[in-house]
Coordinates of C-alpha atoms in Angstrom, one line a residue:
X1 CA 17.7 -14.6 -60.2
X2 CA 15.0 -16.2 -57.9
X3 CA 16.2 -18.6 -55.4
X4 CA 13.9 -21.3 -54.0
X5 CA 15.0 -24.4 -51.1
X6 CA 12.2 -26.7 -50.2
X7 CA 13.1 -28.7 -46.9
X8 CA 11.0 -31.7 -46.5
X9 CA 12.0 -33.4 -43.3
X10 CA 12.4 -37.0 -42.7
X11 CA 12.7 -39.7 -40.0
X12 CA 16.3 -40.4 -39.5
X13 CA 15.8 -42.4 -36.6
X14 CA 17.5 -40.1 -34.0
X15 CA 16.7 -36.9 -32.2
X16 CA 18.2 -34.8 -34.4
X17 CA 16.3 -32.6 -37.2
X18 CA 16.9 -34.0 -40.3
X19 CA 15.6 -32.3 -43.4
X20 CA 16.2 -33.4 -47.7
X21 CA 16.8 -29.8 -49.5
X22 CA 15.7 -29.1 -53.0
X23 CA 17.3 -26.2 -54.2
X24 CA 16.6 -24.1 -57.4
X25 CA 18.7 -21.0 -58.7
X26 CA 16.6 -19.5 -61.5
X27 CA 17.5 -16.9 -63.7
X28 CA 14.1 -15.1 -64.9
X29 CA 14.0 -13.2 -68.1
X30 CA 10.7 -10.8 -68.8
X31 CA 8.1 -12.2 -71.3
X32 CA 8.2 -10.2 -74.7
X33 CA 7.6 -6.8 -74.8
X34 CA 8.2 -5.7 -71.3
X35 CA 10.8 -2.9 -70.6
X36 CA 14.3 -3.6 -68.6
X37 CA 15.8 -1.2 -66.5
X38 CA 19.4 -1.6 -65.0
X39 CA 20.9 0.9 -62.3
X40 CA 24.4 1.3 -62.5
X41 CA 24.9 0.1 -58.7
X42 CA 23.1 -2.9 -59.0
X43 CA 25.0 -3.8 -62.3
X44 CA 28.2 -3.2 -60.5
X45 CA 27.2 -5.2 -57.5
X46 CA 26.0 -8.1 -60.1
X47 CA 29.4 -8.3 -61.5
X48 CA 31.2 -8.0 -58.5
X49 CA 29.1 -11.4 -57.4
X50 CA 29.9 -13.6 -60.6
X51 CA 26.2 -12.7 -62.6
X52 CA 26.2 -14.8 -65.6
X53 CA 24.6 -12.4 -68.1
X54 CA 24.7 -14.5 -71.1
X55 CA 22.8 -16.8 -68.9
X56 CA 20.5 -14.4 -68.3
X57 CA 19.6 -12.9 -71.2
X58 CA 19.9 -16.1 -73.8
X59 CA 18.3 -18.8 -71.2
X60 CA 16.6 -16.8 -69.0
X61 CA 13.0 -18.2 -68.1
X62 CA 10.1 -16.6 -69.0
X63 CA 7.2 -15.3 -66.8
X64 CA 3.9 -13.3 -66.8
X65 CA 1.6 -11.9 -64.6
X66 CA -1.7 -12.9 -63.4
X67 CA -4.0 -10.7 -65.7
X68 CA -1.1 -11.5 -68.4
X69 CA -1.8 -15.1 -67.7
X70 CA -5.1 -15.4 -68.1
X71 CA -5.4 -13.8 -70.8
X72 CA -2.8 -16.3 -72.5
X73 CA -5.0 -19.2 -71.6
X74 CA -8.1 -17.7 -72.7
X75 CA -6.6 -17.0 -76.4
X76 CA -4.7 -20.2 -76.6
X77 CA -7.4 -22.7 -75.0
X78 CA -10.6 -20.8 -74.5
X79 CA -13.0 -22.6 -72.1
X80 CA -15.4 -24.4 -74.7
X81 CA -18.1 -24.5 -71.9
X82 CA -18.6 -20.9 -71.3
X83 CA -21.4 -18.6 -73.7
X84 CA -19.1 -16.7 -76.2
X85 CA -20.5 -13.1 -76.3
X86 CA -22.4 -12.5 -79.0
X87 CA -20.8 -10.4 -81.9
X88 CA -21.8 -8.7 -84.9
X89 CA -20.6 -11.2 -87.9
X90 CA -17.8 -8.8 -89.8
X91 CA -17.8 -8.0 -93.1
X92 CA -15.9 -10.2 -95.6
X93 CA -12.3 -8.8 -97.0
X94 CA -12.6 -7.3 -100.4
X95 CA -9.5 -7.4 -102.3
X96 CA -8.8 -3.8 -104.4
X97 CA -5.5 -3.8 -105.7
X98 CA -5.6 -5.9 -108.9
X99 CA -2.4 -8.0 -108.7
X100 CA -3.9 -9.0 -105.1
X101 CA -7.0 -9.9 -107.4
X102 CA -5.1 -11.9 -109.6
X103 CA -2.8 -13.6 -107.6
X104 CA -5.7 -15.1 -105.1
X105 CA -7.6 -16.2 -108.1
X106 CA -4.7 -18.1 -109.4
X107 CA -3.8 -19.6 -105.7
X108 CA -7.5 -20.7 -105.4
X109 CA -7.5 -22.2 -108.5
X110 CA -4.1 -23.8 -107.7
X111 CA -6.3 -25.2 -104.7
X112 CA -9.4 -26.4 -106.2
X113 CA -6.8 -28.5 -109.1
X114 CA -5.5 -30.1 -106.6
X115 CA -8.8 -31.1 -104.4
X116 CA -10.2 -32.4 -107.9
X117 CA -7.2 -34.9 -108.0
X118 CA -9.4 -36.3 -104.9
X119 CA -8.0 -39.6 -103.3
X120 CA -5.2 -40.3 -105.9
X121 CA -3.6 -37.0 -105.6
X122 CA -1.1 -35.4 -102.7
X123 CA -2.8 -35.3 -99.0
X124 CA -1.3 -31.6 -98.8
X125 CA -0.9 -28.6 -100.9
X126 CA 1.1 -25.9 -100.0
X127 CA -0.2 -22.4 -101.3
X128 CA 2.3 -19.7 -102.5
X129 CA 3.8 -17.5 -100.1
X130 CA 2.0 -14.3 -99.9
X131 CA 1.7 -11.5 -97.1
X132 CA -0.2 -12.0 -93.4
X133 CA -3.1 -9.5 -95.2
X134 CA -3.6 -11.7 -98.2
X135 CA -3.0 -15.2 -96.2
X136 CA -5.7 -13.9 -94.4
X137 CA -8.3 -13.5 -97.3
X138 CA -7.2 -16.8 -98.7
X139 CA -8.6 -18.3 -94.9
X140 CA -12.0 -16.7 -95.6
X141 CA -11.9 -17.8 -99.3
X142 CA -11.3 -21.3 -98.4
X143 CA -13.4 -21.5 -95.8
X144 CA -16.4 -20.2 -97.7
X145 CA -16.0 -22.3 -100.7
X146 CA -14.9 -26.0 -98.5
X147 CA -17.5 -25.3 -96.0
X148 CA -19.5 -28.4 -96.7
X149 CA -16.2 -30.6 -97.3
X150 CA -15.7 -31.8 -93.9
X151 CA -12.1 -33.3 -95.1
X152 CA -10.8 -30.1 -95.8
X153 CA -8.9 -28.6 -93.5
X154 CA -6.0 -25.3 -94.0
X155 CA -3.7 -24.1 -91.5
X156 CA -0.7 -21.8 -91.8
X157 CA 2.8 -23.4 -90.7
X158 CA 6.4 -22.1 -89.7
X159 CA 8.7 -24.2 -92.0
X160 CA 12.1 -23.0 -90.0
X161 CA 11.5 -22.5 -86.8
X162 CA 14.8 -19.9 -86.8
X163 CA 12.7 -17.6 -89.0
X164 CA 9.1 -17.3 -86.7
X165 CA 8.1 -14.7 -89.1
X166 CA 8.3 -16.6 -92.3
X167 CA 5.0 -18.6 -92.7
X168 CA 3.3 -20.5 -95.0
X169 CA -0.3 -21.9 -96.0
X170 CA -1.3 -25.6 -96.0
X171 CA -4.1 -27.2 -97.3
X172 CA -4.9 -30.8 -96.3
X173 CA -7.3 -33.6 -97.2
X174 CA -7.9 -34.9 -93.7
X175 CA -10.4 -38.4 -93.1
X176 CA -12.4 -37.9 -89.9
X177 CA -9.9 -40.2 -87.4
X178 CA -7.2 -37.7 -89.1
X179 CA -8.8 -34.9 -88.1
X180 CA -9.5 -35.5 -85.0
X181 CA -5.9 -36.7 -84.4
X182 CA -4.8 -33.4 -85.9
X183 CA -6.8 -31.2 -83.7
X184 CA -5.7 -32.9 -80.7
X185 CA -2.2 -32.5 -81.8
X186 CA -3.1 -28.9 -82.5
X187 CA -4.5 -28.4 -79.0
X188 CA -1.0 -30.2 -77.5
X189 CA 0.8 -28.2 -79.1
X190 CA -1.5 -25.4 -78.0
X191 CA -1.1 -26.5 -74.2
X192 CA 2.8 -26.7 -75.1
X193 CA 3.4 -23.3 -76.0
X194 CA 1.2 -22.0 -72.8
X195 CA 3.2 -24.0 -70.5
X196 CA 6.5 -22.5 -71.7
X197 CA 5.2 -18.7 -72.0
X198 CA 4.4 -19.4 -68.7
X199 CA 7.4 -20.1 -67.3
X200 CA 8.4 -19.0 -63.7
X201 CA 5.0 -18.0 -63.3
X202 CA 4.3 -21.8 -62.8
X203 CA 6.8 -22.0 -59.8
X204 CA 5.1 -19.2 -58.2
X205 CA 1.3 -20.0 -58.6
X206 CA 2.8 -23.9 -56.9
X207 CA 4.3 -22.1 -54.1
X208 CA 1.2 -19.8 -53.8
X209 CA -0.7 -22.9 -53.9
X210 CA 0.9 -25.0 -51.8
X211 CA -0.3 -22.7 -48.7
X212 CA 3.1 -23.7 -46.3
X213 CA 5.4 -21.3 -44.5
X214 CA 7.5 -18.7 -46.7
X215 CA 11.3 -18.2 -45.1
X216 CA 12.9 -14.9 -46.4
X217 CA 15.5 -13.1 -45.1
X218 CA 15.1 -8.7 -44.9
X219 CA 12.6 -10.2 -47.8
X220 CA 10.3 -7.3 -47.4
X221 CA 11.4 -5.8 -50.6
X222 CA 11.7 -9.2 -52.0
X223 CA 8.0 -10.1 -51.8
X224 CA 6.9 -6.1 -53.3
X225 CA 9.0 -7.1 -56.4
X226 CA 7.7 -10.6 -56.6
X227 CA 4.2 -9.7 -56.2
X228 CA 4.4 -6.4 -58.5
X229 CA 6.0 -8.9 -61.6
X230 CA 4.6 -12.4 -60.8
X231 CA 0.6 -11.4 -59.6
X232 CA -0.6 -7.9 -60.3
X233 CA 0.3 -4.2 -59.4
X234 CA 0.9 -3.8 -55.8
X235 CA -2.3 -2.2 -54.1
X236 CA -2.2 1.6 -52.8
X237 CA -2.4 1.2 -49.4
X238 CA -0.5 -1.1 -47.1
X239 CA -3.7 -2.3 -45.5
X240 CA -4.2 -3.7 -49.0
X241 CA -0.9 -4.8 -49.4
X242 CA -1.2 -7.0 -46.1
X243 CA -4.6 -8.2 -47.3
X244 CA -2.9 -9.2 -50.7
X245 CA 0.0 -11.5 -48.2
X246 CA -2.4 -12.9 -46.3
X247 CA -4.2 -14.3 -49.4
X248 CA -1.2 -15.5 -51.0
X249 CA 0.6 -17.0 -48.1
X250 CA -1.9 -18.1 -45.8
X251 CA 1.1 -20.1 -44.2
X252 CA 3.0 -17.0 -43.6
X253 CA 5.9 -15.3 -44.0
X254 CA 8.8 -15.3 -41.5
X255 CA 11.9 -13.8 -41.8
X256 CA 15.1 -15.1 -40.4
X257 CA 16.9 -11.1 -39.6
X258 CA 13.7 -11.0 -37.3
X259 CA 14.1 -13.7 -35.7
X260 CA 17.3 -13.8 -35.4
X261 CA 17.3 -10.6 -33.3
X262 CA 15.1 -12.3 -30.9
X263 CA 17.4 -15.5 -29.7
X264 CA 19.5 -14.9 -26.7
X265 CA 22.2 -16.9 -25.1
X266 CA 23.9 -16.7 -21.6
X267 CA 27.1 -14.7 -21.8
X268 CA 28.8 -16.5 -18.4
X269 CA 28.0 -13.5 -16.2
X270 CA 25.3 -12.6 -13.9
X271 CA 22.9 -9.7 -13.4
X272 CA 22.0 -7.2 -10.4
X273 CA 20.0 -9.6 -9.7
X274 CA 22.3 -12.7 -9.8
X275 CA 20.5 -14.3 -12.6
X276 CA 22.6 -15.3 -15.5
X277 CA 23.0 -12.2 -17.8
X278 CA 22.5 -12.9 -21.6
X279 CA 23.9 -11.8 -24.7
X280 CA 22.3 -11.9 -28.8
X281 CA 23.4 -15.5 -30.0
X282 CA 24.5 -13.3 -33.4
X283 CA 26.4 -10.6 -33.2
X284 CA 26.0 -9.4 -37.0
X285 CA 22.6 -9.9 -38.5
X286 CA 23.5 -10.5 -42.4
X287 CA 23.0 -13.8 -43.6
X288 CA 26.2 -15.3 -44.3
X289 CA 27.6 -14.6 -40.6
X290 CA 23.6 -15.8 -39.5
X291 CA 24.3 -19.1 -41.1
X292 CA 28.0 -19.3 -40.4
X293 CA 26.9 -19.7 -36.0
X294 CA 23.8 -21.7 -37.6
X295 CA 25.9 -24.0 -39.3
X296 CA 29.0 -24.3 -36.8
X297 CA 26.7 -24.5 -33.8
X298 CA 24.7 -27.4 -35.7
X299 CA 27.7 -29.4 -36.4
X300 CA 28.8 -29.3 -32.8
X301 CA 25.9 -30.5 -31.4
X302 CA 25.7 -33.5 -33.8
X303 CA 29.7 -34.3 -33.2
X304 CA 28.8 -34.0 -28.9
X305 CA 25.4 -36.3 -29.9
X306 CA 27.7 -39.1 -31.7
X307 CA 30.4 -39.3 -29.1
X308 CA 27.5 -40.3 -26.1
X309 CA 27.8 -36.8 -24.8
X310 CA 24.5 -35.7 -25.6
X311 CA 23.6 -34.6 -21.8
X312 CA 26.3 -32.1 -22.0
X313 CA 24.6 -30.0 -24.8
X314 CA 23.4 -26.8 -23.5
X315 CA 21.7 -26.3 -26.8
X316 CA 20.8 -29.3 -28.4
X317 CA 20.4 -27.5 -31.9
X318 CA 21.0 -30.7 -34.1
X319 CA 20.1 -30.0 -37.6
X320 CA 21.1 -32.5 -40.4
X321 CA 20.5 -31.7 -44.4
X322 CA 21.1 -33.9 -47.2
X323 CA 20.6 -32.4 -50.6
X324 CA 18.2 -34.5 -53.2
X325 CA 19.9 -36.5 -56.0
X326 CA 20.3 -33.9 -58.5
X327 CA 20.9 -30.8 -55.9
X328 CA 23.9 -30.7 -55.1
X329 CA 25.3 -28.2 -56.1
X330 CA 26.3 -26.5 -53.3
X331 CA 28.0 -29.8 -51.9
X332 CA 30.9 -28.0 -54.0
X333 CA 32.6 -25.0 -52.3
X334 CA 33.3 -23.3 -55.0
X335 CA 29.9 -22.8 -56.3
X336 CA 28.6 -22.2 -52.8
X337 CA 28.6 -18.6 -53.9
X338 CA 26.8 -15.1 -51.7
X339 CA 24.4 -13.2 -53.1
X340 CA 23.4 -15.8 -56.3
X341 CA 20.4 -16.4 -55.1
X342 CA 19.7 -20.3 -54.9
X343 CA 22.6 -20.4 -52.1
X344 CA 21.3 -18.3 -50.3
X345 CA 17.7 -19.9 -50.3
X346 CA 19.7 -22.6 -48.8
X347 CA 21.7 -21.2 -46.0
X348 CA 18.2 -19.1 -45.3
X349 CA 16.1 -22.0 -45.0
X350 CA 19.1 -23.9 -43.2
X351 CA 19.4 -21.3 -40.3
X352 CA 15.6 -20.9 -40.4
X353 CA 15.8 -24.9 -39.5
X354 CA 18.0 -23.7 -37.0
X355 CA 16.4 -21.1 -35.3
X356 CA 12.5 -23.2 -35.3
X357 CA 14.8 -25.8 -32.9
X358 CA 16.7 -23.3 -30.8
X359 CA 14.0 -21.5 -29.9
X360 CA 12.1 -24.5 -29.4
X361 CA 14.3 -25.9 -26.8
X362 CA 14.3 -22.5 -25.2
X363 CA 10.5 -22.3 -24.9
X364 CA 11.1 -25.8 -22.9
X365 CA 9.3 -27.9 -25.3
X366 CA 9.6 -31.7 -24.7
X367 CA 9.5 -32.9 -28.0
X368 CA 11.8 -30.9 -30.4
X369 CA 10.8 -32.8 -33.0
X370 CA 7.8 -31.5 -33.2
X371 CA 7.5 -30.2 -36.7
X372 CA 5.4 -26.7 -36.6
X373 CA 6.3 -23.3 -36.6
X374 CA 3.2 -22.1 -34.2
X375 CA 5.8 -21.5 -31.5
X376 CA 7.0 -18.7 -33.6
X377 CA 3.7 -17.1 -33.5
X378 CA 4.9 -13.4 -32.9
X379 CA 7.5 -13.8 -35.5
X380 CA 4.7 -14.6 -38.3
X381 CA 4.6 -12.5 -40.9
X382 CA 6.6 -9.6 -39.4
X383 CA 9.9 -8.1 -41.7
X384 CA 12.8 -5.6 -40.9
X385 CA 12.3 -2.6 -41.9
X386 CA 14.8 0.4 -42.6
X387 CA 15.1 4.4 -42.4
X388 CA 11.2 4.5 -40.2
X389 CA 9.9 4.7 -36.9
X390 CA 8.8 1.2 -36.9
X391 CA 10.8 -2.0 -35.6
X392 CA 9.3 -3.6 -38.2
X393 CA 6.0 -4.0 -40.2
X394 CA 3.6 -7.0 -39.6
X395 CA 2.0 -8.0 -43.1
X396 CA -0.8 -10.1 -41.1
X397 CA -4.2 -9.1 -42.2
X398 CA -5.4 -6.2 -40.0
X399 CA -2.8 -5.9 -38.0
X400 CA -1.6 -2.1 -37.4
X401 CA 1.6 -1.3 -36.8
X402 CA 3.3 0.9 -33.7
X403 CA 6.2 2.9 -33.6
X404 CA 9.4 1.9 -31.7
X405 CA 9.4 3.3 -28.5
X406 CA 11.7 2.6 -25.7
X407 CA 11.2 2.9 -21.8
X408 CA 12.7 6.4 -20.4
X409 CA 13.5 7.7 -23.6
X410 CA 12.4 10.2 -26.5
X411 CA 12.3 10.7 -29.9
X412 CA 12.4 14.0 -32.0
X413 CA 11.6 14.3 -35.9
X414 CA 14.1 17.0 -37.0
X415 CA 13.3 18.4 -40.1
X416 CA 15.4 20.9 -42.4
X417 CA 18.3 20.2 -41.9
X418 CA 21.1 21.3 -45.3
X419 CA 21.4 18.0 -47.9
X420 CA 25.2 18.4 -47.2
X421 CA 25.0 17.4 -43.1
X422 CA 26.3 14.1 -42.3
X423 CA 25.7 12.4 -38.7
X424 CA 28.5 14.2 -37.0
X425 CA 27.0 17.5 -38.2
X426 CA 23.2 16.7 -37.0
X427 CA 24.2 15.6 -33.5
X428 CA 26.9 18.6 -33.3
X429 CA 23.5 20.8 -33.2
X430 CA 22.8 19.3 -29.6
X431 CA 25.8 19.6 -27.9
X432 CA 26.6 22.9 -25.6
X433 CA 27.1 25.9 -27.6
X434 CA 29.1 27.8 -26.5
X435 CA 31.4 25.2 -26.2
X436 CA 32.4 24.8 -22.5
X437 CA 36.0 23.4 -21.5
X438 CA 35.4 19.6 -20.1
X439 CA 31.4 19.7 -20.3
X440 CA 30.1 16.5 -21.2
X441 CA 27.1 16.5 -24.0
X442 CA 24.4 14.0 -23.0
X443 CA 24.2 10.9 -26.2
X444 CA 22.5 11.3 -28.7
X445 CA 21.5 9.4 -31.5
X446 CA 20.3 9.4 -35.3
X447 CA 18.2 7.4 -37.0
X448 CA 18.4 9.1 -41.2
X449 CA 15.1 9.2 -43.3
X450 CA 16.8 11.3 -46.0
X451 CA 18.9 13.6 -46.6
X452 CA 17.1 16.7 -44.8
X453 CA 15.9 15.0 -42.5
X454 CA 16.0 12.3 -39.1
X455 CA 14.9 10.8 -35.8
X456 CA 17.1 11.5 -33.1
X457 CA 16.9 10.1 -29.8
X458 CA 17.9 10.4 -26.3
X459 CA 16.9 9.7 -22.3
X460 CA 14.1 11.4 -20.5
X461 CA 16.7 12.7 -18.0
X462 CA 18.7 14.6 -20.5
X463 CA 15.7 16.5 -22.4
X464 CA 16.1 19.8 -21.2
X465 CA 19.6 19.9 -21.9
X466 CA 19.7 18.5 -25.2
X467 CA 16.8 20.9 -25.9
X468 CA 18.4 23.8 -24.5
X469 CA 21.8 23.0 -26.7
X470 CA 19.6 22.7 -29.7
X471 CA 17.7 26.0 -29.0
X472 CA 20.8 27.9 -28.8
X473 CA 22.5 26.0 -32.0
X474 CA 19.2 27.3 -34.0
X475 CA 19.3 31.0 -33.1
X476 CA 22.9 30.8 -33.8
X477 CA 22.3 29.5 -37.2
X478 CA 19.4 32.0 -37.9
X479 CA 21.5 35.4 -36.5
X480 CA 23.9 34.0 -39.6
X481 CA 21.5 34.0 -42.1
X482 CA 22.1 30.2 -42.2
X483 CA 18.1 29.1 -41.9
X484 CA 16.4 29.6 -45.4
X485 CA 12.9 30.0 -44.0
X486 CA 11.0 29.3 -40.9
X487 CA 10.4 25.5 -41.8
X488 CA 14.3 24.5 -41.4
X489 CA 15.5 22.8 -38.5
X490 CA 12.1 22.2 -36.7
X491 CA 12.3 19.7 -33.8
X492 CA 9.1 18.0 -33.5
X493 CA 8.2 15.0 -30.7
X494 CA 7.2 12.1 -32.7
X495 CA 4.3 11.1 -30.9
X496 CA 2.6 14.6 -32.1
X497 CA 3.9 14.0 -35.3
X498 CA 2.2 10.9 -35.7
X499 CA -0.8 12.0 -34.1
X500 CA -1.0 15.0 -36.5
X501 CA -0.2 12.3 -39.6
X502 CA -3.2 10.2 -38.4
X503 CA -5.4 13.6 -38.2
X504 CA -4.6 14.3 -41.7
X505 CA -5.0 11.3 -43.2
X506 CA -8.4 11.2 -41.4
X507 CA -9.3 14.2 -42.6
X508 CA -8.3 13.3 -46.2
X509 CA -10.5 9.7 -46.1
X510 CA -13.5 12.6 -45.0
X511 CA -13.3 14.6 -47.9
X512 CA -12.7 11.6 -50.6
X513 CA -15.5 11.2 -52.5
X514 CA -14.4 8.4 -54.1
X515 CA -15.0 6.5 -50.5
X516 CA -11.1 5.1 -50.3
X517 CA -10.5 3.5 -47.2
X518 CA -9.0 5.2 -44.4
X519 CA -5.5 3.9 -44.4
X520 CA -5.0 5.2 -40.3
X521 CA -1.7 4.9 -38.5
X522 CA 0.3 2.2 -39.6
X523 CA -0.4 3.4 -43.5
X524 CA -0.3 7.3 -43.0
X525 CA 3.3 6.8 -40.8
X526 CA 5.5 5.4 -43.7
X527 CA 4.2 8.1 -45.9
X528 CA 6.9 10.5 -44.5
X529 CA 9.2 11.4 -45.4
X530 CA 10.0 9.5 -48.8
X531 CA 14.1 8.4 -48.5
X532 CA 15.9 9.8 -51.6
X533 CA 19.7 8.4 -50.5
X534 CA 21.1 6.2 -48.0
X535 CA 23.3 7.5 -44.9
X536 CA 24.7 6.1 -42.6
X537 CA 23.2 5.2 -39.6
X538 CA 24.4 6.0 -35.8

């Protein structure tokens, strides 16, 4: 399924935001001959959230990719103005098998009767069914013999459309206002059967088109599938990759988890330094608990608006959507179902709506009517991402990537670690050892990459101990013959890490002689190391 809402706002005559939604919930089928793979997981998780498979697979709408695409168009209506290459004329068909002799001699004899009949006889005579080969050496026959009768005309026809494979020849006695009406037909129906192999792909070259603001939420892997199946294969490098998001959303990307992180709202208490203390406006960053405090904070504001209270709002988050005639759907609770994907387009661009406003009046803007999204500058183009060093990765053009770093703290790369550990058994290698009766271990905490191996963080004051613990856990673990080789359990600070990564690389881009361009930090960094199953995070 692709989901797609377009919000187009509109004057209600109040302050409040007021948008029309258009929502779509597509289910998208792969054009002929492409492979389908299904991992058990995500079939699982389909079912579990109402998939509609016969849906799916019988009505499911067609797309192609770019190079797919153009290819398409230039078979079905070649561009009459451009200089056809020049090709060697082939060599006509020669028929060897003498019952394929005879049975084009009779079938072209059949067709010169019937042209002798002239005027008084039948416009049409269909030829006897014979094989693609043969139908094809009746074209050249007829061709070569009616080239100077400008009424003649033969094409091939599907006579039930349930059986595409089953065809038949045609010839026709045509006068030129005939002709001409039948080649325009032909080139309709031409244009027809483009439009609907097509498909989806026309949705997504109008979005890319229409240049405006892309909402996603987590959509980073979102946009790497579209873009792999509706444009072209993805480029190698994430420089490229950015390059390729800037082109085709100019607008940019924004993506509501991001965001969403970012709002703040007082908490009632006060700070060391007596100023009001504040607190993240959403405690839980999935969608459906994002739009529930959208949604229930929007309502409230309107209800406080209507009753003449408006000076009491402390967040004057108004937002009002009607759905177009014919859209709907999601009026109906029932069908207002997570995870199919046209609802969540909506609640997406609803708490998008949202958020533009809050953050808005936060900012102190005058006019919250105002409708841009250049106030959300730092948010542009910049995704969540999971299991790296990075808060996040900014698709903008150019832009290069840092790792997450916090004030009076550090952060290891601990590689080697056994496939079996879970979290409690990677922090367990920095507590004391021995154990000491009421010692307290200094925090410590994971971030997974895969299964062997993780960041793990803690303060600047408590390095030496947590180094010192882990030291003594290692040497324990190598006097019992538990540490395979000298690469397993090696505690690396990051920073070197990364600065031996970007060393590497750099020496790589050196010795290429094929000139690639140096991908640097923010490409070489996600290299490592590839994540093979999720954990849990702590």
């Amino acid at each position: 399924q692709v989901g797609l809402t377009m919000f187009h706002r509109v004057d209600g005559g109040n302050e409040a935001d007021e948008y029309v939604a258009r929502t779509f919930n597509v289910y998208t089928f792969p054009a002929q001959g492409h492979q389908i793979t299904l991992e058990g997981g995500a079939v699982e998780f389909l079912v579990k959230n109402g998939m509609d498979w016969n849906m799916w697979f019988r009505d499911g709408v067609p797309y192609l990719r770019k190079g797919a695409a153009e290819d398409l168009k230039a078979k079905l209506l070649p561009d009459t103005g451009s200089v056809a290459p020049v090709v060697a004329p082939a060599l006509p068909m020669q028929l060897d098998r003498p019952e394929d002799v005879a049975l084009c001699a009779e079938t072209l004899a059949g067709v010169a009767a019937w042209w002798d009949l002239g005027a008084e006889g039948p416009k049409e005579y269909v030829l006897p069914a014979c094989n693609a080969y043969l139908r094809r050496y009746l074209y050249q026959e007829c061709e070569r013999i009616y080239a100077d009768k400008e009424e003649f005309l033969v094409e091939s026809r599907v006579p039930d459309p349930a059986k595409s494979w089953e065809k038949e020849m045609v010839a026709m006695r045509l006068s030129a206002e005939e002709r001409e009406a039948a080649s325009a037909a032909k080139l309709a129906k031409k244009k027809e059967t483009y439009r609907a192999r097509l498909g989806f792909t026309r949705m997504w070259a109008a979005l890319t088109a229409s240049k405006r603001p892309i909402v996603v939420h987590n959509g980073l892997f979102d946009l790497l599938f579209m873009c792999r199946h509706l444009h072209d294969d993805l480029p190698t490098s994430l420089d490229g990759f950015k390059d390729l998001i800037g082109e085709l959303f100019p607008g940019g990307i924004f993506d509501t988890r991001n965001i969403g992180k970012k709002i703040t709202v007082p908490d009632g208490e006060e700070n060391e330094d007596g100023e009001p203390s504040r607190r993240p406006m959403f405690a839980e960053l999935r969608l459906d608990r994002i739009f529930s405090v959208c949604k229930s904070e929007a309502e409230a504001a309107v209800t406080t608006a209507a009753e003449g209270a408006s000076s009491k709002l402390c967040h004057d988050t108004r937002v009002v959507v009607k759905f177009a005639e014919g859209h709907g759907r999601y009026l109906d609770p029932t069908k207002a179902i997570l995870h199919e994907a046209g609802y969540d387009s909506y609640i997406t661009a609803f708490s998008f709506a949202f958020m533009r406003r809050m953050i808005l009046q936060q900012q102190g803007a005058s006019d919250l009517g105002a409708a841009s999204v250049e106030h959300l500058a730092d948010c542009k183009f910049v995704l969540p991402l999971y299991r790296t060093f990075f808060p996040g990765v900014c698709l903008a053009p150019g832009s290069v990537d840092t790792v997450s770093h916090t004030t009076s703290e550090q952060q290891h790369l601990l590689v080697g670690f056994p496939a079996t550990y879970q979290t409690s058994d990677v922090l367990r290698l920095f507590t004391a050892r021995p154990v000491v009766e009421g010692a307290v271990n200094p925090p410590v905490s994971l971030h997974w990459i895969n299964e062997t191996s993780g960041c793990v963080r803690f303060s600047d004051a408590d390095t030496a101990v947590v180094l010192s613990n882990f030291d003594a856990h290692r040497l324990s673990l190598a006097s019992e013959g538990v540490l395979a080789d000298s690469s397993a359990l090696v505690l690396t600070p990051l920073q070197e890490y990364m600065r031996a990564k970007v060393e590497e690389t750099a020496a790589a881009a050196d010795n290429n002689e094929s000139g690639k361009k140096r991908s640097g930090l923010n490409s070489s960094a996600l290299e490592v190391p590839p994540t093979k199953k999720a954990k849990e995070n702590s």
